[in-house]
CSV table of C-alpha atoms in Angstrom, one decimal:
chain,number,residue,atom,x,y,z
A,277,UNK,CA,14.7,30.4,-14.2
A,278,UNK,CA,14.8,27.6,-11.6
A,279,UNK,CA,13.6,24.1,-12.3
A,280,UNK,CA,11.2,21.8,-10.5
A,281,UNK,CA,12.8,19.8,-7.7
A,282,UNK,CA,12.3,16.3,-6.2
A,283,UNK,CA,11.9,15.6,-2.5
A,284,UNK,CA,10.7,12.6,-0.5
A,285,UNK,CA,9.2,11.3,2.7
A,286,UNK,CA,9.8,7.8,4.2
A,287,UNK,CA,7.1,5.2,4.1
A,288,UNK,CA,6.5,3.9,7.6
A,289,UNK,CA,5.6,0.5,6.3
A,290,UNK,CA,5.8,-1.5,3.1
A,291,UNK,CA,3.1,-0.9,0.5
A,292,UNK,CA,2.1,-3.1,-2.4
A,293,UNK,CA,1.6,-2.1,-6.0
A,294,UNK,CA,-2.1,-1.3,-5.7
A,295,UNK,CA,-1.7,1.0,-2.7
A,296,UNK,CA,1.4,2.6,-4.3
A,297,UNK,CA,-0.7,3.4,-7.4
A,298,UNK,CA,-3.4,5.0,-5.3
A,299,UNK,CA,-0.9,7.0,-3.3
A,300,UNK,CA,0.6,8.3,-6.6
A,301,UNK,CA,-2.8,9.0,-8.2
A,302,UNK,CA,-4.3,10.8,-5.2
A,303,UNK,CA,-1.1,12.7,-4.5
A,304,UNK,CA,-2.3,15.1,-7.2
A,305,UNK,CA,-4.7,16.6,-4.6
A,306,UNK,CA,-2.2,17.1,-1.7
A,307,UNK,CA,-0.9,20.5,-2.8
A,308,UNK,CA,-1.1,22.7,-5.9
A,309,UNK,CA,2.7,22.9,-5.7
A,310,UNK,CA,3.1,19.2,-6.5
A,311,UNK,CA,3.7,18.1,-10.1
A,312,UNK,CA,4.2,14.4,-9.7
A,313,UNK,CA,4.2,11.7,-7.0
A,314,UNK,CA,6.2,8.4,-7.2
A,315,UNK,CA,6.4,5.6,-4.7
A,316,UNK,CA,9.9,4.1,-5.0
A,317,UNK,CA,12.2,2.2,-2.7
A,318,UNK,CA,10.4,2.7,0.6
A,319,UNK,CA,9.9,6.4,-0.1
A,320,UNK,CA,7.3,8.6,-1.5
A,321,UNK,CA,9.1,11.0,-3.9
A,322,UNK,CA,7.4,14.1,-5.1
A,323,UNK,CA,8.3,16.8,-7.6
A,324,UNK,CA,7.4,20.4,-6.7
A,325,UNK,CA,7.1,23.6,-8.7
A,326,UNK,CA,10.0,26.1,-8.6
A,327,UNK,CA,9.7,28.5,-5.7
A,328,UNK,CA,7.3,26.2,-3.7
A,329,UNK,CA,7.5,26.1,0.1
A,330,UNK,CA,9.2,22.7,0.3
A,331,UNK,CA,8.9,22.4,4.1
A,332,UNK,CA,5.1,23.0,4.0
A,333,UNK,CA,4.6,20.7,1.1
A,334,UNK,CA,6.7,17.9,2.7
A,335,UNK,CA,4.7,18.2,5.9
A,336,UNK,CA,1.4,17.9,3.8
A,337,UNK,CA,2.8,14.8,1.9
A,338,UNK,CA,3.8,13.2,5.2
A,339,UNK,CA,0.4,13.7,6.8
A,340,UNK,CA,-1.3,12.4,3.6
A,341,UNK,CA,0.8,9.3,3.3
A,342,UNK,CA,0.4,8.5,6.9
A,343,UNK,CA,-3.4,8.6,6.7
A,344,UNK,CA,-3.3,6.5,3.5
A,345,UNK,CA,-0.9,3.9,4.9
A,346,UNK,CA,-1.2,3.6,8.7
A,347,UNK,CA,-4.3,1.4,8.9
A,348,UNK,CA,-4.2,-0.1,5.4
A,349,UNK,CA,-4.8,-3.8,5.4
A,350,UNK,CA,-4.3,-5.7,2.3
A,351,UNK,CA,-7.0,-8.0,0.9
A,352,UNK,CA,-5.9,-9.9,-2.2
A,353,UNK,CA,-7.7,-9.0,-5.4
A,354,UNK,CA,-9.8,-11.6,-7.1
A,355,UNK,CA,-9.7,-12.0,-10.8
A,356,UNK,CA,-13.1,-13.3,-12.0
A,357,UNK,CA,-12.4,-13.4,-15.7
A,358,UNK,CA,-9.6,-12.8,-18.2
A,359,UNK,CA,-10.1,-12.6,-22.0
A,360,UNK,CA,-7.7,-12.3,-24.9
A,361,UNK,CA,-9.0,-10.8,-28.1
A,362,UNK,CA,-9.2,-12.8,-31.3
A,363,UNK,CA,-7.8,-10.0,-33.4
A,364,UNK,CA,-4.1,-10.7,-33.5
A,365,UNK,CA,-3.0,-7.3,-34.9
A,366,UNK,CA,-0.7,-5.4,-32.6
A,367,UNK,CA,-2.3,-2.9,-30.2
A,368,UNK,CA,-2.5,0.5,-31.8
A,369,UNK,CA,-0.4,3.3,-30.2
A,370,UNK,CA,-0.9,7.0,-30.3
A,371,UNK,CA,-4.7,6.4,-30.5
A,372,UNK,CA,-5.7,9.7,-28.8
A,373,UNK,CA,-3.5,11.7,-31.0
A,374,UNK,CA,-4.8,9.9,-34.1
A,375,UNK,CA,-8.4,10.5,-33.0
A,376,UNK,CA,-7.7,14.2,-32.6
A,377,UNK,CA,-5.9,14.3,-36.0
A,378,UNK,CA,-8.9,12.9,-37.7
A,379,UNK,CA,-11.2,15.3,-36.0
A,380,UNK,CA,-13.1,12.6,-34.2
A,381,UNK,CA,-12.1,13.9,-30.8
A,382,UNK,CA,-11.8,17.6,-30.2
A,383,UNK,CA,-10.3,19.0,-27.0
A,384,UNK,CA,-12.5,21.8,-25.8
A,385,UNK,CA,-11.1,22.3,-22.3
A,386,UNK,CA,-9.3,20.4,-19.6
A,387,UNK,CA,-10.9,16.9,-19.5
A,388,UNK,CA,-13.7,18.1,-21.8
A,389,UNK,CA,-13.9,16.6,-25.3
A,390,UNK,CA,-16.3,16.5,-28.2
A,391,UNK,CA,-16.7,13.2,-30.1
A,392,UNK,CA,-17.6,12.9,-33.8
A,393,UNK,CA,-17.5,10.5,-36.6
A,394,UNK,CA,-16.6,6.8,-35.9
A,395,UNK,CA,-15.5,7.7,-32.3
A,396,UNK,CA,-19.0,9.0,-31.6
A,397,UNK,CA,-20.4,5.9,-33.4
A,398,UNK,CA,-18.4,3.6,-31.0
A,399,UNK,CA,-19.8,5.5,-28.0
A,400,UNK,CA,-23.3,5.2,-29.3
A,401,UNK,CA,-22.9,1.5,-30.3
A,402,UNK,CA,-21.7,0.6,-26.8
A,403,UNK,CA,-24.4,2.6,-25.2
A,404,UNK,CA,-27.1,1.1,-27.3
A,405,UNK,CA,-25.8,-2.4,-26.4
A,406,UNK,CA,-25.9,-1.6,-22.7
A,407,UNK,CA,-29.3,0.0,-22.9
A,408,UNK,CA,-30.7,-3.0,-24.7
A,409,UNK,CA,-29.1,-5.3,-22.1
A,410,UNK,CA,-30.8,-3.3,-19.4
A,411,UNK,CA,-34.2,-3.4,-21.0
A,412,UNK,CA,-34.3,-6.9,-22.4
A,413,UNK,CA,-32.3,-8.8,-19.8
A,414,UNK,CA,-33.4,-6.9,-16.6
A,415,UNK,CA,-36.7,-5.4,-17.6
A,416,UNK,CA,-35.3,-2.0,-16.8
A,417,UNK,CA,-37.3,1.2,-17.1
A,418,UNK,CA,-35.6,4.1,-18.7
A,419,UNK,CA,-35.1,7.4,-16.8
A,420,UNK,CA,-33.2,10.5,-17.5
A,421,UNK,CA,-31.7,12.7,-14.7
A,422,UNK,CA,-30.4,16.2,-14.3
A,423,UNK,CA,-26.8,17.0,-14.7
A,424,UNK,CA,-27.0,18.9,-11.4
A,425,UNK,CA,-27.5,17.1,-8.1
A,426,UNK,CA,-28.4,18.9,-4.9
A,427,UNK,CA,-25.4,19.1,-2.6
A,428,UNK,CA,-27.8,17.8,0.1
A,429,UNK,CA,-28.3,14.6,-1.8
A,430,UNK,CA,-24.6,14.1,-2.4
A,431,UNK,CA,-24.0,14.7,1.3
A,432,UNK,CA,-26.6,12.1,2.3
A,433,UNK,CA,-24.9,9.7,0.0
A,434,UNK,CA,-21.7,10.2,1.9
A,435,UNK,CA,-19.9,11.6,-1.1
A,436,UNK,CA,-18.3,14.5,0.7
A,437,UNK,CA,-16.7,12.2,3.3
A,438,UNK,CA,-15.5,9.6,0.7
A,439,UNK,CA,-14.5,11.6,-2.4
A,440,UNK,CA,-14.3,15.3,-1.5
A,441,UNK,CA,-11.3,15.7,-3.9
A,442,UNK,CA,-13.3,15.0,-7.0
A,443,UNK,CA,-16.5,17.0,-6.4
A,444,UNK,CA,-17.3,19.7,-8.9
A,445,UNK,CA,-19.5,22.3,-7.1
A,446,UNK,CA,-21.8,24.7,-8.9
A,447,UNK,CA,-22.0,28.2,-7.6
A,448,UNK,CA,-23.3,31.6,-8.8
A,449,UNK,CA,-23.0,35.1,-7.8
A,450,UNK,CA,-24.9,36.1,-4.7
A,451,UNK,CA,-28.0,38.1,-5.4
A,452,UNK,CA,-26.6,41.5,-4.6
A,453,UNK,CA,-26.5,44.4,-7.0
A,454,UNK,CA,-23.1,45.8,-5.9
A,455,UNK,CA,-21.5,42.3,-6.0
A,456,UNK,CA,-22.8,41.5,-9.5
A,457,UNK,CA,-21.8,45.0,-10.8
A,458,UNK,CA,-18.3,44.7,-9.3
A,459,UNK,CA,-17.9,41.3,-11.0
A,460,UNK,CA,-19.3,42.7,-14.3
A,461,UNK,CA,-16.9,45.6,-14.3
A,462,UNK,CA,-13.9,43.3,-13.5
A,463,UNK,CA,-14.8,41.1,-16.4
A,464,UNK,CA,-15.8,43.7,-18.9
A,465,UNK,CA,-12.4,44.0,-20.6
A,466,UNK,CA,-11.1,40.5,-20.4
A,467,UNK,CA,-11.7,37.1,-21.8
A,468,UNK,CA,-10.4,35.3,-18.7
A,469,UNK,CA,-12.7,34.9,-15.7
A,470,UNK,CA,-11.7,37.4,-13.1
A,471,UNK,CA,-12.9,36.8,-9.5
A,472,UNK,CA,-12.6,40.1,-7.7
A,473,UNK,CA,-13.9,38.8,-4.4
A,474,UNK,CA,-14.5,35.1,-3.6
A,475,UNK,CA,-17.2,36.1,-1.2
A,476,UNK,CA,-19.3,36.9,-4.2
A,477,UNK,CA,-19.9,33.2,-4.7
A,478,UNK,CA,-22.9,31.6,-3.0
A,479,UNK,CA,-22.4,28.3,-1.1
A,480,UNK,CA,-22.9,25.6,-3.7
A,481,UNK,CA,-26.5,24.5,-3.5
A,482,UNK,CA,-25.8,21.9,-6.2
A,483,UNK,CA,-23.0,20.0,-7.7
A,484,UNK,CA,-22.3,18.4,-11.0
A,485,UNK,CA,-23.4,14.8,-10.7
A,486,UNK,CA,-20.4,12.4,-10.2
A,487,UNK,CA,-22.6,9.3,-11.0
A,488,UNK,CA,-26.1,8.8,-12.3
A,489,UNK,CA,-27.4,6.3,-9.8
A,490,UNK,CA,-27.6,8.7,-6.9
A,491,UNK,CA,-30.6,10.4,-8.6
A,492,UNK,CA,-32.4,7.1,-8.8
A,493,UNK,CA,-32.1,6.4,-5.0
A,494,UNK,CA,-33.2,10.0,-4.2
A,495,UNK,CA,-36.2,9.5,-6.6
A,496,UNK,CA,-37.3,6.4,-4.7
A,497,UNK,CA,-37.2,8.1,-1.3
A,498,UNK,CA,-40.0,6.9,1.1
A,499,UNK,CA,-41.0,4.2,-1.3
A,500,UNK,CA,-42.1,0.6,-0.6
A,501,UNK,CA,-41.2,-1.7,-3.5
A,502,UNK,CA,-44.3,-3.9,-3.1
A,503,UNK,CA,-44.1,-5.1,-6.7
A,504,UNK,CA,-40.5,-6.4,-6.5
A,505,UNK,CA,-37.2,-5.0,-7.5
A,506,UNK,CA,-36.9,-1.6,-9.2
A,507,UNK,CA,-34.5,-1.7,-12.1
A,508,UNK,CA,-33.7,1.5,-14.1
A,509,UNK,CA,-31.4,2.1,-16.9
A,510,UNK,CA,-30.1,5.6,-17.6
A,511,UNK,CA,-27.2,7.5,-19.3
A,512,UNK,CA,-25.9,10.8,-18.3
A,513,UNK,CA,-22.9,13.1,-18.0
A,514,UNK,CA,-20.8,12.7,-14.9
A,515,UNK,CA,-18.1,14.9,-13.5
A,516,UNK,CA,-15.1,14.0,-11.4
A,517,UNK,CA,-12.3,16.5,-11.0
A,518,UNK,CA,-9.1,14.6,-11.6
A,519,UNK,CA,-6.6,17.4,-11.2
A,520,UNK,CA,-3.2,16.7,-12.8
A,521,UNK,CA,-4.4,13.1,-13.6
A,522,UNK,CA,-6.7,14.4,-16.3
A,523,UNK,CA,-5.4,12.7,-19.5
A,524,UNK,CA,-6.8,12.1,-23.0
A,525,UNK,CA,-9.9,9.9,-23.0
A,526,UNK,CA,-8.4,8.0,-20.0
A,527,UNK,CA,-9.4,10.4,-17.3
A,528,UNK,CA,-11.9,13.1,-18.3
A,529,UNK,CA,-13.4,15.7,-16.0
A,530,UNK,CA,-16.7,15.5,-18.0
A,531,UNK,CA,-17.6,12.0,-19.2
A,532,UNK,CA,-20.6,9.8,-20.1
A,533,UNK,CA,-21.8,7.0,-17.9
A,534,UNK,CA,-24.5,4.4,-18.7
A,535,UNK,CA,-25.9,2.5,-15.7
A,536,UNK,CA,-28.3,-0.2,-14.8
A,537,UNK,CA,-29.5,0.6,-11.3
A,538,UNK,CA,-30.8,-2.2,-9.1
A,539,UNK,CA,-32.9,-1.7,-6.0
A,540,UNK,CA,-34.6,-4.6,-4.1
A,541,UNK,CA,-33.9,-7.3,-1.6
A,542,UNK,CA,-30.3,-8.5,-1.0
A,543,UNK,CA,-30.9,-11.6,-3.1
A,544,UNK,CA,-32.7,-9.7,-5.9
A,545,UNK,CA,-29.8,-7.2,-6.2
A,546,UNK,CA,-26.9,-9.5,-5.8
A,547,UNK,CA,-28.3,-12.1,-8.3
A,548,UNK,CA,-28.8,-9.4,-10.8
A,549,UNK,CA,-25.3,-8.1,-10.3
A,550,UNK,CA,-24.0,-11.7,-11.0
A,551,UNK,CA,-26.1,-11.8,-14.1
A,552,UNK,CA,-24.7,-8.5,-15.2
A,553,UNK,CA,-21.1,-9.8,-14.9
A,554,UNK,CA,-22.1,-12.8,-17.1
A,555,UNK,CA,-23.7,-10.5,-19.7
A,556,UNK,CA,-20.7,-8.2,-19.8
A,557,UNK,CA,-18.5,-11.3,-20.4
A,558,UNK,CA,-20.7,-11.9,-23.5
A,559,UNK,CA,-20.5,-8.3,-24.4
A,560,UNK,CA,-16.7,-8.2,-24.6
A,561,UNK,CA,-16.9,-11.4,-26.7
A,562,UNK,CA,-19.1,-9.5,-29.1
A,563,UNK,CA,-16.8,-6.5,-29.1
A,564,UNK,CA,-13.7,-8.8,-29.2
A,565,UNK,CA,-11.9,-7.0,-26.4
A,566,UNK,CA,-9.0,-8.0,-24.3
A,567,UNK,CA,-10.2,-7.6,-20.8
A,568,UNK,CA,-10.2,-8.6,-17.1
A,569,UNK,CA,-12.9,-8.5,-14.5
A,570,UNK,CA,-11.4,-8.2,-11.0
A,571,UNK,CA,-12.3,-6.9,-7.5
A,572,UNK,CA,-11.5,-3.2,-7.0
A,573,UNK,CA,-11.9,-0.2,-4.7
A,574,UNK,CA,-13.1,3.3,-5.3
A,575,UNK,CA,-10.7,6.2,-4.9
A,576,UNK,CA,-11.5,7.0,-1.3
A,577,UNK,CA,-9.6,9.9,0.0
A,578,UNK,CA,-7.2,10.2,3.0
A,579,UNK,CA,-8.5,8.7,6.2
A,580,UNK,CA,-11.5,7.1,4.4
A,581,UNK,CA,-9.1,5.2,2.1
A,582,UNK,CA,-8.1,2.3,4.4
A,583,UNK,CA,-11.4,1.7,6.1
A,584,UNK,CA,-13.7,2.0,3.1
A,585,UNK,CA,-11.3,0.1,0.8
A,586,UNK,CA,-11.2,-2.7,3.4
A,587,UNK,CA,-15.0,-2.9,3.6
A,588,UNK,CA,-15.3,-2.8,-0.2
A,589,UNK,CA,-12.8,-5.5,-0.9
A,590,UNK,CA,-13.8,-7.7,2.0
A,591,UNK,CA,-17.4,-7.7,1.0
A,592,UNK,CA,-16.7,-8.2,-2.7
A,593,UNK,CA,-18.7,-5.0,-3.2
A,594,UNK,CA,-17.0,-3.8,-6.3
A,595,UNK,CA,-15.7,-5.5,-9.4
A,596,UNK,CA,-14.3,-3.7,-12.4
A,597,UNK,CA,-14.2,-4.5,-16.1
A,598,UNK,CA,-10.7,-3.5,-17.2
A,599,UNK,CA,-10.1,-3.1,-20.9
A,600,UNK,CA,-6.6,-3.0,-22.4
A,601,UNK,CA,-5.8,0.5,-23.8
A,602,UNK,CA,-2.8,1.9,-25.7
A,603,UNK,CA,0.5,1.1,-24.0
A,604,UNK,CA,2.2,3.8,-22.0
A,605,UNK,CA,5.1,6.0,-23.2
A,606,UNK,CA,7.6,3.3,-22.2
A,607,UNK,CA,5.6,0.6,-24.0
A,608,UNK,CA,4.2,-0.7,-20.7
A,609,UNK,CA,0.9,-2.6,-20.8
A,610,UNK,CA,-2.1,-0.6,-19.6
A,611,UNK,CA,-5.7,-1.2,-18.8
A,612,UNK,CA,-8.5,1.0,-17.6
A,613,UNK,CA,-11.6,0.4,-15.6
A,614,UNK,CA,-14.3,0.8,-18.3
A,615,UNK,CA,-17.1,-0.7,-16.3
A,616,UNK,CA,-18.0,-1.7,-12.8
A,617,UNK,CA,-20.4,-4.0,-10.9
A,618,UNK,CA,-21.3,-2.5,-7.5
A,619,UNK,CA,-23.2,-3.4,-4.4
A,620,UNK,CA,-23.9,-0.9,-1.6
A,621,UNK,CA,-25.4,-3.2,1.0
A,622,UNK,CA,-28.5,-1.4,2.3
A,623,UNK,CA,-26.9,2.0,2.8
A,624,UNK,CA,-29.1,3.8,0.3
A,625,UNK,CA,-32.2,1.9,1.4
A,626,UNK,CA,-31.6,3.2,4.9
A,627,UNK,CA,-30.5,6.7,3.9
A,628,UNK,CA,-33.6,7.3,1.6
A,629,UNK,CA,-36.1,5.1,3.5
A,630,UNK,CA,-36.6,2.7,0.5
A,631,UNK,CA,-38.1,-0.6,1.6
A,632,UNK,CA,-37.8,-3.8,-0.5
A,633,UNK,CA,-40.7,-6.2,-1.0
A,634,UNK,CA,-39.8,-8.0,2.3
A,635,UNK,CA,-40.4,-4.8,4.2
A,636,UNK,CA,-36.7,-4.4,5.1
A,637,UNK,CA,-34.4,-1.5,4.0
A,638,UNK,CA,-33.7,-2.1,0.3
A,639,UNK,CA,-30.3,-3.2,-1.0
A,640,UNK,CA,-28.9,-1.5,-4.0
A,641,UNK,CA,-26.4,-2.1,-6.7
A,642,UNK,CA,-25.4,-0.8,-10.1
A,643,UNK,CA,-23.7,-1.9,-13.3
A,644,UNK,CA,-21.9,1.0,-14.9
A,645,UNK,CA,-20.0,1.7,-18.2
A,646,UNK,CA,-17.6,4.6,-18.8
A,647,UNK,CA,-18.3,5.2,-22.5
A,648,UNK,CA,-15.4,7.4,-23.6
A,649,UNK,CA,-13.0,4.8,-22.2
A,650,UNK,CA,-14.6,2.2,-24.4
A,651,UNK,CA,-13.9,4.4,-27.4
A,652,UNK,CA,-10.2,4.4,-26.5
A,653,UNK,CA,-10.1,0.7,-25.9
A,654,UNK,CA,-11.9,-0.2,-29.1
A,655,UNK,CA,-9.6,1.9,-31.3
A,656,UNK,CA,-6.5,0.6,-29.4
A,657,UNK,CA,-7.6,-3.0,-30.0
A,658,UNK,CA,-9.2,-2.8,-33.4
A,659,UNK,CA,-7.3,0.1,-35.1
A,660,UNK,CA,-8.5,2.6,-37.7
A,661,UNK,CA,-9.3,0.2,-40.6
A,662,UNK,CA,-12.9,-1.1,-40.7
A,663,UNK,CA,-11.6,-4.6,-41.6
A,664,UNK,CA,-10.0,-4.9,-38.2
A,665,UNK,CA,-13.3,-4.5,-36.4
A,666,UNK,CA,-15.5,-7.4,-35.3
A,667,UNK,CA,-18.5,-7.9,-37.6
A,668,UNK,CA,-21.0,-7.4,-34.8
A,669,UNK,CA,-20.2,-3.7,-34.5
A,670,UNK,CA,-18.4,-2.9,-37.7
A,671,UNK,CA,-21.5,-1.5,-39.5
A,672,UNK,CA,-22.6,0.6,-36.6
A,673,UNK,CA,-19.2,2.2,-36.3
A,674,UNK,CA,-18.1,2.4,-39.9
A,675,UNK,CA,-21.3,2.1,-41.9
A,676,UNK,CA,-19.8,-0.7,-44.0
B,835,UNK,CA,-17.4,-21.6,29.2
B,836,UNK,CA,-16.4,-18.3,27.7
B,837,UNK,CA,-14.7,-15.8,29.9
B,838,UNK,CA,-17.3,-13.0,30.4
B,839,UNK,CA,-14.7,-10.3,30.4
B,840,UNK,CA,-14.1,-10.9,26.7
B,841,UNK,CA,-17.7,-10.1,26.0
B,842,UNK,CA,-17.5,-6.9,28.1
B,843,UNK,CA,-14.4,-5.8,26.2
B,844,UNK,CA,-15.9,-6.6,22.8
B,845,UNK,CA,-19.0,-4.7,23.6
B,846,UNK,CA,-17.0,-1.7,24.8
B,847,UNK,CA,-15.0,-1.7,21.6
B,848,UNK,CA,-18.2,-1.8,19.4
B,849,UNK,CA,-19.8,0.9,21.4
B,850,UNK,CA,-16.7,3.1,21.1
B,851,UNK,CA,-16.2,2.6,17.4
B,852,UNK,CA,-19.7,2.4,16.1
B,853,UNK,CA,-21.1,5.0,18.6
B,854,UNK,CA,-24.2,2.9,19.3
B,855,UNK,CA,-26.1,2.4,22.5
B,856,UNK,CA,-24.8,-0.4,24.8
B,857,UNK,CA,-27.2,-3.3,25.7
B,858,UNK,CA,-27.7,-4.8,22.3
B,859,UNK,CA,-28.4,-8.4,21.7
B,860,UNK,CA,-25.3,-10.7,21.5
B,861,UNK,CA,-26.8,-12.5,18.6
B,862,UNK,CA,-27.6,-9.4,16.5
B,863,UNK,CA,-25.7,-8.9,13.2
B,864,UNK,CA,-23.8,-5.8,14.1
B,865,UNK,CA,-23.7,-4.5,10.5
B,866,UNK,CA,-27.2,-5.4,9.3
B,867,UNK,CA,-29.2,-5.2,12.5
B,868,UNK,CA,-27.4,-2.7,14.6
B,869,UNK,CA,-26.6,-0.4,11.6
B,870,UNK,CA,-22.9,-0.3,12.2
B,871,UNK,CA,-21.3,1.1,9.0
B,872,UNK,CA,-19.3,-1.3,7.0
B,873,UNK,CA,-16.5,1.3,7.0
B,874,UNK,CA,-16.1,0.7,10.8
B,875,UNK,CA,-15.1,-2.9,10.2
B,876,UNK,CA,-11.4,-2.2,9.8
B,877,UNK,CA,-11.3,-0.2,13.0
B,878,UNK,CA,-13.2,-2.9,14.8
B,879,UNK,CA,-10.8,-5.6,13.5
B,880,UNK,CA,-7.6,-3.6,14.4
B,881,UNK,CA,-9.0,-2.7,17.9
B,882,UNK,CA,-9.8,-6.4,18.6
B,883,UNK,CA,-6.3,-7.4,17.6
B,884,UNK,CA,-4.8,-4.8,19.8
B,885,UNK,CA,-7.0,-5.3,22.8
B,886,UNK,CA,-6.5,-9.1,22.8
B,887,UNK,CA,-3.1,-9.2,21.3
B,888,UNK,CA,-4.1,-11.7,18.6
B,889,UNK,CA,-4.0,-11.8,14.8
B,890,UNK,CA,-7.4,-12.3,13.2
B,891,UNK,CA,-7.7,-13.5,9.6
B,892,UNK,CA,-10.0,-11.5,7.3
B,893,UNK,CA,-12.0,-14.6,6.5
B,894,UNK,CA,-12.6,-15.4,10.2
B,895,UNK,CA,-13.4,-11.8,10.9
B,896,UNK,CA,-15.9,-11.8,8.0
B,897,UNK,CA,-17.8,-14.7,9.5
B,898,UNK,CA,-18.0,-13.1,13.0
B,899,UNK,CA,-20.8,-10.6,12.6
B,900,UNK,CA,-22.3,-10.7,16.1
B,901,UNK,CA,-20.9,-10.1,19.6
B,902,UNK,CA,-21.4,-13.8,20.4
B,903,UNK,CA,-19.4,-14.9,17.3
B,904,UNK,CA,-16.7,-12.4,17.9
B,905,UNK,CA,-16.3,-13.5,21.5
B,906,UNK,CA,-16.1,-17.1,20.3
B,907,UNK,CA,-13.5,-16.1,17.7
B,908,UNK,CA,-11.4,-14.2,20.3
B,909,UNK,CA,-11.6,-17.1,22.8
B,910,UNK,CA,-10.5,-19.6,20.2
B,911,UNK,CA,-7.6,-17.5,19.0
B,912,UNK,CA,-6.5,-16.9,22.6
B,913,UNK,CA,-6.8,-20.7,23.3
B,914,UNK,CA,-4.8,-21.5,20.2
B,915,UNK,CA,-2.1,-19.1,21.4
B,916,UNK,CA,-2.0,-20.4,24.9
């Protein structure tokens, strides 16, 4: 049996570490034949499956890299805050495997996990802290949203042009007796899903929601915020298809996000985002976590990458909370974005005709936490003995 | 006095990239008031650099949010290069 093979395309200009990392990560979506992408020595190297059409895959990689790199213009990242933890014990390794061994994480599918025991307690403790922050510090109202989001809403939010690679679309069989019967018969004797005819699927009217705040903006459509800013806190399941990048608790397909959503005038929203950054600094003190808060960009795809990354970094529109998680296989230090502080200018105000108190299109922003990643970071940094955990959260996680 | 041809060229670039109607105010904030998407900023910057054969810093570009300010920026950079 033949083995996977490595191939490469030349980079037409030099790229820095951040762009190289994004090229590697998003390379997962270039072709189903690709197993891995590495940026090394002025080249993009990629490993393909045995029997792949190398010429076709190479041409795809070349077009992809060209669109990612051609217009890219570097804006230096800003580090707003760095924190070392007080706990001096070494970082735990093999955290995900240990969580599975103890039955506190159960893999139920690709990028789909169940949490139990102290792992679930961590998620709940973090979420409770964020919810309390939203309500006591921002006067947020609570709302709960559907897991589904209309495709029309996501389209109006620009999601399909920015992040098409991560969308999880929801379809169903078309309402047609013969089609449904054909499907039923094809699946009668098997436990795997058999798709006898892809035309049996209806165009997805809905998607699985990739973030919870879009629901909030849609819910405020045609609203004038006469009483001042609208602040909501909510928690929900979010879905981002991560292809071959799906890993442990780092990168789930199905994950849980807590958000505080801000809608108002530019000043009302930006001042609250700044307040959120200060409050999260205090939060990581309480959780005693090694962390950084720095400027960041979303994983825009292909041609949207350079232009939207530039706009985001230039405008300081996104900062991320990065928590240290278990070192990589070679012992390399790793951190993950476990929270973010976002501004969207007045895009959603214009899109959904939401006016702020001053009568102008509302500005929006959000503060978000990826809760499963907090679980990974907390066990990496505090270990599996209750005594290693900070007092402020020890009882809620361990009951002691 | 600023060379009027710079303004004409800047306006043509904005109309082409942002697909907006010509004839807007030179003082209007092109992102906030004219509704040009922030994602168009990089294309605008690269087009200005190419059209006028100048290098524009990100900070200077960030402060130039109207036709008037962009024309002043281009003129100053051309003057510095002369």
